[in-house]
Short mmCIF file of C-alpha atoms and ligand atoms in Angstrom, two decimals:
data_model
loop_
_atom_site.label_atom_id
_atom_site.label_comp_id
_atom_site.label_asym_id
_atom_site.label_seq_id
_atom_site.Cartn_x
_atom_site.Cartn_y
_atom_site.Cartn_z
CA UNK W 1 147.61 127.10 86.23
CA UNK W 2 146.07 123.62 86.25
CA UNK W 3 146.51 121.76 89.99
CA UNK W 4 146.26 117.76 88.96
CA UNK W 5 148.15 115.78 86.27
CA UNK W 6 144.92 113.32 85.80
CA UNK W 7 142.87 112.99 82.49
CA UNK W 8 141.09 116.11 83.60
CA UNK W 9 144.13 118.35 83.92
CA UNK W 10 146.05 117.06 81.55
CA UNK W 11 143.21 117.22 78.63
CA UNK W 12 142.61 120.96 79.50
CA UNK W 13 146.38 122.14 79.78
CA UNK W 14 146.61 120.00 76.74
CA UNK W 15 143.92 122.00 74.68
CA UNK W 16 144.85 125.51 76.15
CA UNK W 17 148.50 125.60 75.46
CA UNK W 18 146.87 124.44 71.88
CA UNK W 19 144.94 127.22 71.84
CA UNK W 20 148.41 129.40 72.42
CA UNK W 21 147.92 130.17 76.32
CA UNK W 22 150.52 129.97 79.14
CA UNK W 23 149.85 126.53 80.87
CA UNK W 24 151.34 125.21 84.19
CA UNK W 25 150.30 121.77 85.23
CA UNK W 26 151.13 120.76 88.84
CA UNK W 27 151.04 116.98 89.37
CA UNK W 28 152.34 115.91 93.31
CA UNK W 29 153.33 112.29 92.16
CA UNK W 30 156.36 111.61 90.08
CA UNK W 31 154.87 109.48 87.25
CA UNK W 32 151.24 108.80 86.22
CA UNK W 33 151.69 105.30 87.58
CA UNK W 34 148.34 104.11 89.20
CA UNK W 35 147.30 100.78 89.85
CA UNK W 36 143.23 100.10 89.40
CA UNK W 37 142.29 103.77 88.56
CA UNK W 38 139.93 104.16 85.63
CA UNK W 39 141.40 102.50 82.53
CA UNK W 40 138.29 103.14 80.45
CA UNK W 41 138.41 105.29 76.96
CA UNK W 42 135.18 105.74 75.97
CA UNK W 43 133.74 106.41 72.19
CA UNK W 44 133.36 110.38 73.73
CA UNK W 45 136.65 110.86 74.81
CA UNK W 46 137.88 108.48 70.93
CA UNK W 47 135.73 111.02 69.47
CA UNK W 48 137.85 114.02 71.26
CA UNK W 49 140.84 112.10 70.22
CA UNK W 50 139.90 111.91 66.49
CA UNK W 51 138.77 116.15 66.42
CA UNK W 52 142.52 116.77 68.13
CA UNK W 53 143.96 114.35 64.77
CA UNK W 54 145.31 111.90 67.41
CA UNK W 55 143.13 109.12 67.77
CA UNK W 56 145.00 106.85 65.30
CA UNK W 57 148.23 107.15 67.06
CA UNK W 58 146.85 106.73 70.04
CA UNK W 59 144.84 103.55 69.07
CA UNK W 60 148.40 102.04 67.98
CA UNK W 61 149.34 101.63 71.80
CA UNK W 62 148.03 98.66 73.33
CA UNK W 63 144.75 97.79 73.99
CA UNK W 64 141.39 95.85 73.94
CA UNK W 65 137.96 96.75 72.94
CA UNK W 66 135.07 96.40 75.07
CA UNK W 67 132.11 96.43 72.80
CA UNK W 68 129.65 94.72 74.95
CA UNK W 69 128.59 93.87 78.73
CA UNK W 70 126.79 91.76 79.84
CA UNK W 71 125.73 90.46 82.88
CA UNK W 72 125.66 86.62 84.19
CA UNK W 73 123.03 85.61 87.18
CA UNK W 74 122.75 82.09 88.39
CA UNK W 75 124.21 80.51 84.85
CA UNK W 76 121.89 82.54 82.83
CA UNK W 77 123.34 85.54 80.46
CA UNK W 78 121.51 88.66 79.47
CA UNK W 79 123.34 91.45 77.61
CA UNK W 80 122.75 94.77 79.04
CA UNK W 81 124.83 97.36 77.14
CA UNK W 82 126.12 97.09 73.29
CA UNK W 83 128.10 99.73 72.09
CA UNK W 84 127.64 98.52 68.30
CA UNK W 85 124.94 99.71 67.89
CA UNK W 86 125.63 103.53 68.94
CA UNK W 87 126.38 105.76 65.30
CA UNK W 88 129.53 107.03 66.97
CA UNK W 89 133.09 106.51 64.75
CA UNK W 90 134.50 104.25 66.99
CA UNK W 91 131.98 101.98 68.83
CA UNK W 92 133.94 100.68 71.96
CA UNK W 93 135.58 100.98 74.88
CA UNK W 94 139.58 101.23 74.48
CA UNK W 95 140.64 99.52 77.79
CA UNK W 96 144.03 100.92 78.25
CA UNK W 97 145.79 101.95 81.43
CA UNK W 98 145.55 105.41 83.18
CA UNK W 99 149.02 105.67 82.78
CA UNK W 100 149.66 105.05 79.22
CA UNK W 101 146.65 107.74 78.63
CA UNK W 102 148.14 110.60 80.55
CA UNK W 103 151.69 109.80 79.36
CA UNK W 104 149.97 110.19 75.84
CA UNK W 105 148.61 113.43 76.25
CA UNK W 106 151.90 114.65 78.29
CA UNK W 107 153.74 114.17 74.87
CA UNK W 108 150.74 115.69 72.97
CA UNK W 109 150.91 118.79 75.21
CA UNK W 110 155.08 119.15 74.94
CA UNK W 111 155.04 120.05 71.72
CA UNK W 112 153.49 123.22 72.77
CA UNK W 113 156.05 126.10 73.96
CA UNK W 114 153.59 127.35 76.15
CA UNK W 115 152.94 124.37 78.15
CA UNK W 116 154.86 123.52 81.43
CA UNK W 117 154.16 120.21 83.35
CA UNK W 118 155.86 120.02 86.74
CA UNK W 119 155.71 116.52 88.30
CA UNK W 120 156.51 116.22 92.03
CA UNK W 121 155.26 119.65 92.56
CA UNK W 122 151.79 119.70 94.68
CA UNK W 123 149.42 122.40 95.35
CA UNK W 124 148.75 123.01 98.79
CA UNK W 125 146.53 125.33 99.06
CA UNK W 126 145.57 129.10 97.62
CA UNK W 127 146.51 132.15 97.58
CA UNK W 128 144.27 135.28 97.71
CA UNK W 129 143.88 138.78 97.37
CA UNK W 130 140.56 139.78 99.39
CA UNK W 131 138.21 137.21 98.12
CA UNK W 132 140.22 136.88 94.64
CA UNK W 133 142.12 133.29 93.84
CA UNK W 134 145.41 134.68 92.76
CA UNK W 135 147.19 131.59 92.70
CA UNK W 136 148.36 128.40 94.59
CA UNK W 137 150.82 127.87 97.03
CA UNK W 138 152.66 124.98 96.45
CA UNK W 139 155.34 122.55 98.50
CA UNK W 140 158.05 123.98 96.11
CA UNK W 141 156.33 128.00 97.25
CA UNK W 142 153.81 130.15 96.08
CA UNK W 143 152.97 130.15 91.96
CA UNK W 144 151.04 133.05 90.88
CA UNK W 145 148.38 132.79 87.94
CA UNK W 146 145.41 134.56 86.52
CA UNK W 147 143.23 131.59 86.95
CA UNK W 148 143.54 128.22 89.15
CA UNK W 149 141.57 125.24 87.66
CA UNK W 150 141.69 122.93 90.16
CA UNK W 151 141.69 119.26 88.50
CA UNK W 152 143.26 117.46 91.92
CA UNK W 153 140.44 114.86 92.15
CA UNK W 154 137.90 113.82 94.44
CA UNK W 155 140.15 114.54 97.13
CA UNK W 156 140.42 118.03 96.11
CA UNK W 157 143.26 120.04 98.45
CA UNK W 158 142.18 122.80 96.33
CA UNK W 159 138.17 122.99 96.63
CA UNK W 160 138.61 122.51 100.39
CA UNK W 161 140.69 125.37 100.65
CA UNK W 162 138.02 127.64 98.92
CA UNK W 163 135.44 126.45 100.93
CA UNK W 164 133.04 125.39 97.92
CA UNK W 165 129.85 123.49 99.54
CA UNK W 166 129.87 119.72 98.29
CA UNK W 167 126.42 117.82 97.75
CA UNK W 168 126.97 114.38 98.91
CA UNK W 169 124.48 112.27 97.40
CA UNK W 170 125.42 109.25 99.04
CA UNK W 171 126.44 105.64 97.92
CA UNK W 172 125.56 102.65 99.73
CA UNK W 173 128.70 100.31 98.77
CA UNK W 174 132.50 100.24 98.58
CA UNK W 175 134.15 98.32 95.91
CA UNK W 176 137.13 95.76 96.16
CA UNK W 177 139.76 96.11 93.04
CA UNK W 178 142.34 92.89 92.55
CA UNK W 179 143.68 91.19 89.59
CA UNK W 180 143.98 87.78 88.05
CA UNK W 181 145.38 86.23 85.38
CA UNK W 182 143.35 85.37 82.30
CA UNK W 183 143.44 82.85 80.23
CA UNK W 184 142.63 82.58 76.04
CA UNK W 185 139.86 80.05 76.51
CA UNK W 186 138.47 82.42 79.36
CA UNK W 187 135.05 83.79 78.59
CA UNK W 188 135.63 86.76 75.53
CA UNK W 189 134.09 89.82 77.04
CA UNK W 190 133.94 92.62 79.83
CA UNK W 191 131.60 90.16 82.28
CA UNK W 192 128.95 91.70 84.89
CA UNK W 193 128.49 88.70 87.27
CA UNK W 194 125.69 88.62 90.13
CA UNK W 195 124.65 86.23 92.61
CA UNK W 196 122.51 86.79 95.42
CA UNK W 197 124.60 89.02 97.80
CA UNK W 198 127.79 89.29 95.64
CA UNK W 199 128.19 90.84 92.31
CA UNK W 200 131.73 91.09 90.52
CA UNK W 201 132.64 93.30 87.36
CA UNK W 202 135.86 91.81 85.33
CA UNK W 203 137.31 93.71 82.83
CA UNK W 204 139.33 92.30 80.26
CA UNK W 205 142.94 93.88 80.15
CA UNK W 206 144.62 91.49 77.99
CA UNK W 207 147.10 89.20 80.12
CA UNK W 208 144.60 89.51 83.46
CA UNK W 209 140.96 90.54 84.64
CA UNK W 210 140.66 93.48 86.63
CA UNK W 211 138.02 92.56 89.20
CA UNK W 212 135.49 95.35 90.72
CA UNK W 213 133.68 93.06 93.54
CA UNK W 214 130.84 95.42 95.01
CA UNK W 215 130.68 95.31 98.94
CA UNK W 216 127.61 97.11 101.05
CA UNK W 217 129.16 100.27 102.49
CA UNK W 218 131.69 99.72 105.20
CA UNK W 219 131.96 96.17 104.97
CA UNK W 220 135.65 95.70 104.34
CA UNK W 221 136.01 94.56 108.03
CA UNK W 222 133.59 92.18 107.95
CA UNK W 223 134.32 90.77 104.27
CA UNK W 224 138.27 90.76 106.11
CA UNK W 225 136.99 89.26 109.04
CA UNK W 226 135.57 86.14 107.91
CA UNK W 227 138.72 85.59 106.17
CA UNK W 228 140.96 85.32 102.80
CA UNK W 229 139.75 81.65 102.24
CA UNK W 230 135.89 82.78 102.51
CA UNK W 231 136.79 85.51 100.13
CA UNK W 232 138.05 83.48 97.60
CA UNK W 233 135.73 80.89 98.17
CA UNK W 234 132.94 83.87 97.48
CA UNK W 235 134.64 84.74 94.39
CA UNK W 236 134.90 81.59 93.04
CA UNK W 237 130.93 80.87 92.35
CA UNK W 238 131.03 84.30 90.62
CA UNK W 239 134.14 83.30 88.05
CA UNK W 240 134.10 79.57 88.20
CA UNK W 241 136.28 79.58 85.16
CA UNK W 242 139.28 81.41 87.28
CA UNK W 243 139.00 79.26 90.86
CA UNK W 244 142.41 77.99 90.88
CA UNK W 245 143.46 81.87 89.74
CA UNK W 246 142.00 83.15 92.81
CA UNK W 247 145.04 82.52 94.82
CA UNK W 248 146.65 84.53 93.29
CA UNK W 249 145.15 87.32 95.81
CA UNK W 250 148.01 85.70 98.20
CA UNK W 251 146.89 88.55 101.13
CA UNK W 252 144.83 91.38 101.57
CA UNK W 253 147.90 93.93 100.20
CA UNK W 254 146.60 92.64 96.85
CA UNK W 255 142.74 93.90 97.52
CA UNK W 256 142.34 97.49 97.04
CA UNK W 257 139.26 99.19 98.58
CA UNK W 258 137.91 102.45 96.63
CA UNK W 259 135.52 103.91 99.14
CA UNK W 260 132.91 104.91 96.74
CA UNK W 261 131.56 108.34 97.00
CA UNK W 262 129.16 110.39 94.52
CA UNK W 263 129.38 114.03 95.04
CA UNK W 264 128.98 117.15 93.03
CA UNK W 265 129.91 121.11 94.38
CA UNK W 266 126.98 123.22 94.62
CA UNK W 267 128.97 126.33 92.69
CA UNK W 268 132.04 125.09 90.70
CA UNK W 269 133.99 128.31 90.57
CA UNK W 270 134.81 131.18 92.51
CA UNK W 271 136.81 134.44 91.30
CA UNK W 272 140.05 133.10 90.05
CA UNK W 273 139.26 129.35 90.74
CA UNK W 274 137.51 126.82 89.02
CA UNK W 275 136.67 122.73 89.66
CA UNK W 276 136.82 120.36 86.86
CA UNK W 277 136.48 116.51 86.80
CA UNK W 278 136.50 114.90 90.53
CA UNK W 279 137.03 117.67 92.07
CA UNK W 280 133.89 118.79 90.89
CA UNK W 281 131.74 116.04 91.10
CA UNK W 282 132.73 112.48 92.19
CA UNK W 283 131.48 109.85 90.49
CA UNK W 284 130.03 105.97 91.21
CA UNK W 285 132.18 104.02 89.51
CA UNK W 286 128.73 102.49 87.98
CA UNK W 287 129.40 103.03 84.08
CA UNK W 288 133.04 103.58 84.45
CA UNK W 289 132.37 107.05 83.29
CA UNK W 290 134.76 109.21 85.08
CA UNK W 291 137.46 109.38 82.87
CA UNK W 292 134.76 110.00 80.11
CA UNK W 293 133.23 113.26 82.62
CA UNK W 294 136.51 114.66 83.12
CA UNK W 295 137.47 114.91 79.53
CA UNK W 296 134.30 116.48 78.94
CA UNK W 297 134.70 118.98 81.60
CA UNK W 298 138.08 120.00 80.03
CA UNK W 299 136.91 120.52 76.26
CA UNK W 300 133.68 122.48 77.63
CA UNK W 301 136.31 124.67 79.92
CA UNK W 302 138.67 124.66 77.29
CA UNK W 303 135.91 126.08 74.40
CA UNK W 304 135.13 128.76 76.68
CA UNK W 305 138.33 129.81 78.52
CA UNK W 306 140.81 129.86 75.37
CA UNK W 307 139.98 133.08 74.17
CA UNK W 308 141.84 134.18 78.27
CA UNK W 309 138.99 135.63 79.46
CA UNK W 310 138.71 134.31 82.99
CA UNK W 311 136.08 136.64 84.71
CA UNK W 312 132.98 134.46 87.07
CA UNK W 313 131.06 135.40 83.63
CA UNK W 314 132.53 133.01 82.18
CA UNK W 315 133.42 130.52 84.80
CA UNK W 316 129.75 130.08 85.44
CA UNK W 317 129.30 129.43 81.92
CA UNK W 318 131.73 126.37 82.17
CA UNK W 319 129.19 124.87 85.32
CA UNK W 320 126.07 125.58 83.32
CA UNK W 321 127.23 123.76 80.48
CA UNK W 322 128.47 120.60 82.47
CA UNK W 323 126.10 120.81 85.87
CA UNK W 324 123.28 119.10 83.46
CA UNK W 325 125.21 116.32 82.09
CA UNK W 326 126.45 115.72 85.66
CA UNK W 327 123.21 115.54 87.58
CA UNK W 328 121.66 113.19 85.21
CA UNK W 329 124.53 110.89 85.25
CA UNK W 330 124.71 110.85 88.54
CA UNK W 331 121.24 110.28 89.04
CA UNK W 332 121.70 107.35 86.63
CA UNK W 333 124.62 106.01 88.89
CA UNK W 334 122.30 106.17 92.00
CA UNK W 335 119.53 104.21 90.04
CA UNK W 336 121.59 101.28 89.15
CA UNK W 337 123.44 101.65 92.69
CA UNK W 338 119.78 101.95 94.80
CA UNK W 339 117.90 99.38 92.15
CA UNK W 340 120.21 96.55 91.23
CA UNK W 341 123.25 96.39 92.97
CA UNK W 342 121.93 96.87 96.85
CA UNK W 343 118.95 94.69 96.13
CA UNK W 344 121.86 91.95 94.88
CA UNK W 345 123.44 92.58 98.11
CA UNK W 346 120.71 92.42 100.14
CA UNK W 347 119.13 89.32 98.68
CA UNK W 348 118.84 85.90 100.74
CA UNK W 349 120.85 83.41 99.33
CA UNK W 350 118.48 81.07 97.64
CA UNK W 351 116.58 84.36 95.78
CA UNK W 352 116.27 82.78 92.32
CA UNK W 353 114.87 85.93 90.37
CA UNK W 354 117.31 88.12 88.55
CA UNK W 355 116.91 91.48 89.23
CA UNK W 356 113.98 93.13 87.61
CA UNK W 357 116.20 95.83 85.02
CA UNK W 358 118.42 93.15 83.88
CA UNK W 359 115.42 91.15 82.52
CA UNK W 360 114.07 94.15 80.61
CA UNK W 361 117.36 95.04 79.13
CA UNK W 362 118.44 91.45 78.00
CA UNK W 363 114.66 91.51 76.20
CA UNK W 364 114.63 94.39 74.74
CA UNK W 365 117.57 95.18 72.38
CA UNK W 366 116.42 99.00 72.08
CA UNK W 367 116.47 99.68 75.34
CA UNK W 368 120.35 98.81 76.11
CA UNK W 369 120.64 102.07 74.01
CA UNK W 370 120.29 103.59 77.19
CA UNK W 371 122.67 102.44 78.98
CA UNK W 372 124.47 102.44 76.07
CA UNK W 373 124.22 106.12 75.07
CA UNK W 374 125.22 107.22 78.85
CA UNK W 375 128.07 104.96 78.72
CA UNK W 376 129.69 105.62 75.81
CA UNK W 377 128.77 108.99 74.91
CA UNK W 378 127.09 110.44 77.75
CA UNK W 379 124.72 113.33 78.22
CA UNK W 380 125.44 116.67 75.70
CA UNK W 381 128.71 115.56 74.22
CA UNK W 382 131.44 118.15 73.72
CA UNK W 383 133.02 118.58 71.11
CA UNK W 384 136.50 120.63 70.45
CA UNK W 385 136.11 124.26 69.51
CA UNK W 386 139.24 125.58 71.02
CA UNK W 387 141.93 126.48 68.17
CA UNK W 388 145.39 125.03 67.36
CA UNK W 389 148.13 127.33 66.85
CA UNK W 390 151.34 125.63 65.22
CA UNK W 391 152.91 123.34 67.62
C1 LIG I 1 139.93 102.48 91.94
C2 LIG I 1 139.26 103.36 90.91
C3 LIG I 1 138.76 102.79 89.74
C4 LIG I 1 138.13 103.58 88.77
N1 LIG I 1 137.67 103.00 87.62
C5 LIG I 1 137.18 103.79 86.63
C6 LIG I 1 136.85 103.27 85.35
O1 LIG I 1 136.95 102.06 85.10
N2 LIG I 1 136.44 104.13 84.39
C7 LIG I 1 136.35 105.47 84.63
O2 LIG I 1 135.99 106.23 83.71
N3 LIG I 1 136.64 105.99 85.81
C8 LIG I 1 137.07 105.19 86.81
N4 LIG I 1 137.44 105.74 88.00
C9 LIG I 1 137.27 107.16 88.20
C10 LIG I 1 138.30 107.93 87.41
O3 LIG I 1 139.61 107.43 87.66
C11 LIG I 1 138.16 109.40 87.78
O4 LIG I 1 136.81 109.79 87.69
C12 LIG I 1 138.97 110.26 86.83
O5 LIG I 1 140.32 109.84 86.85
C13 LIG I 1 138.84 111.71 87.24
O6 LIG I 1 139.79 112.47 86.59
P1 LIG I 1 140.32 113.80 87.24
O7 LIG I 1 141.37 114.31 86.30
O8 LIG I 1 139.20 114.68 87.59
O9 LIG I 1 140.97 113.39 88.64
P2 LIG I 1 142.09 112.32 88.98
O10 LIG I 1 142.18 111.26 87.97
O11 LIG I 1 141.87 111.93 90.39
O12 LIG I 1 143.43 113.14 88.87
C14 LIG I 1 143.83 114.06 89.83
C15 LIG I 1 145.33 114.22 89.71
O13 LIG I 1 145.73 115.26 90.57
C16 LIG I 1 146.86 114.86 91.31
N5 LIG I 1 146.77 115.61 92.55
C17 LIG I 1 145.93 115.42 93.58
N6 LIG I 1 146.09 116.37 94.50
C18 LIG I 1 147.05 117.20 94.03
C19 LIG I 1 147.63 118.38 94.54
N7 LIG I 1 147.25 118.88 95.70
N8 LIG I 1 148.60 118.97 93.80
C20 LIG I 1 149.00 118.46 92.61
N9 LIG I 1 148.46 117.33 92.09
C21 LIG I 1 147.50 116.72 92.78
C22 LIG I 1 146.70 113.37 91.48
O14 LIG I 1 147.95 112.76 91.71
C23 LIG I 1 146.09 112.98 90.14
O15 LIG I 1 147.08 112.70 89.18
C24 LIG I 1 138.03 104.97 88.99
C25 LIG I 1 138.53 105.54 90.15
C26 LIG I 1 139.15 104.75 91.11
C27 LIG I 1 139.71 105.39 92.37
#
């Protein structure tokens, strides 16, 4: 029993019931339909794609490619991460919406007798036998299973209710999500831009940017409070090219915050129960990497849980093989979070200097492999070992 219809849950119910086992996925909303959630599809998770023979069909829905970033500071350019470069098979980012993702693996995982989605059907908490997880109790009544895998995201219901100890590792901003029309003779690629105390990520999605503009933690009142007009006015020195666009955020309904946290659980599992994805480990949205994590988590789960042995043997061995990649992306996340973006925010207005990393990275062409490498592929890529039985 998977709890959470997200890319976490719906890889691993997708690769179990491939691997022939009984699989119940709970989702509590009625479609996959999210507005500014990750929309990233990294060259890991293309790669995962092309070992489950579905990575052509899926690249035939719409999309763009992201094959570079770069970031912009006071007029001048420097290039911090090229995915070219990387020897993956496909080399970019497939910018494509959550929902179109999760529908896609949905169909993938029908075609397997074994597997069950049930939308509108939310896990409330769990049920127990001594210490045992024996299954989840749900909205619609209690579902029994030999293991929970609790994929309900960084607001986990289900981790709370086994009272797993989170390590918060702290973030010190909030980000701002909106959207604005683009334009053909708009600038061509996914655009850092930084100015001292703002910085706004825009990600090309075809007919519109989708805008990340970094805040200092807690400072949606005060960004409110000196008004829509100052906000757009803000905005506007970042993407000169889209001023007149910017009204298009007609009120604050059109701004959505994402409180940023960056968390990880200090055990993953317990008997019966196991975290995957968010509700394992939140992530910065620094990198965009979430999506990318949670796949990860579900092939590594999935290579080790197919053969139905679910005993904390083997449950642990799912943490040990993930907790690694985790930390060090996380500590990545904090890095850039602590050493570039905060010191953007923080800067007096008339600070000329752009900060110190972006300098080395737009000089030195090897070293965006870094960035590069944790981006696109991350730390210890998976791939699938699980088996297919006929669909
Ligand atoms: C605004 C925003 C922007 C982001 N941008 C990016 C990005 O650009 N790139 C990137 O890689 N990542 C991004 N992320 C992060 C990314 O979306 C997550 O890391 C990723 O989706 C985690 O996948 P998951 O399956 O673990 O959890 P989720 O995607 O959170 O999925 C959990 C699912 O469980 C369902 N659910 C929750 N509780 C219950 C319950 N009790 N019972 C049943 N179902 C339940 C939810 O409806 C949801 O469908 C962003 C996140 C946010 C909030």
């Amino acid at each position: 029993m998977v709890a959470g219809g997200g890319p976490a849950g719906m890889m691993l119910g997708l690769l179990l019931a491939r691997a022939g086992l009984r699989v119940t996925v709970l989702e509590k909303h009625a479609d996959f339909l999210r507005d500014f959630r990750g929309d990233t599809i990294h060259p890991s998770t293309l790669q995962v794609l092309h070992e489950l023979g579905m990575a052509d069909e899926f690249l035939r829905l719409r999309h763009t490619k992201v094959r570079q970033l770069a970031a912009a500071f006071g007029g001048r350019q420097f290039p911090i991460v090229d995915l070219r470069r990387l020897s993956v098979r496909y080399p970019f980012i497939a910018m494509i919406p959550q929902w179109d993702f999760l529908d896609f693996l949905a169909g993938a995982a029908r075609a397997y007798r074994s597997f069950e989605l049930r939308m509108q059907t939310e896990a409330t908490g769990l049920l127990f036998a001594g210490n045992r997880v024996t299954g989840v109790q749900t909205d619609a009544g209690p579902l029994a299973a030999d293991l929970v895998v609790a994929a309900d995201g960084r607001h986990s219901t289900l981790r709370a209710a086994a009272a797993l100890e989170v390590i918060d590792l702290g973030a010190p901003i909030d980000v701002l999500w909106f959207r604005v029309s683009r334009r053909p003779d708009d600038p061509a690629q996914a655009m850092v831009r930084l100015d001292p105390g703002s910085i706004v990520v825009m990600l090309d999605r075809g007919e519109y940017w989708q805008c990340a503009f970094v805040i200092a933690k807690g400072a949606l009142d005060q960004v409110k409070g000196r008004g829509l007009d100052a906000f757009r006015a803000t905005l506007a020195r970042l993407m000169p090219f889209a001023a007149e666009r910017l009204r298009e955020i007609a009120s604050w309904d059109h701004v959505k915050l994402l409180t940023v946290q960056v968390n990880r659980l200090r055990t993953w599992y317990r008997e019966g129960l196991l975290c995957l994805g968010d509700a394992a480990h939140a992530m910065s949205p620094v990198g965009g990497v979430g999506i990318n994590l949670a796949i990860q988590d579900a092939v590594a789960a999935a290579n080790l849980l197919w053969t139905g042995e679910f005993s904390a043997r083997v449950l642990r061995s799912v943490q040990d093989r993930r907790e690694f990649p985790t930390r060090v992306t996380q500590q990545f996340q904090l890095l850039v979070q602590e050493r570039i973006l905060s010191r953007v925010l923080s800067a007096d207005a008339d600070a000329a200097d752009p900060p110190f990393v972006l300098r080395l990275l737009s000089r030195f062409a090897l070293l965006r492999q870094i960035p590069a490498r944790i981006v696109g592929v991350g730390v210890r890529p998976e791939h699938v070992r699980s088996p297919a039985v006929t669909a």
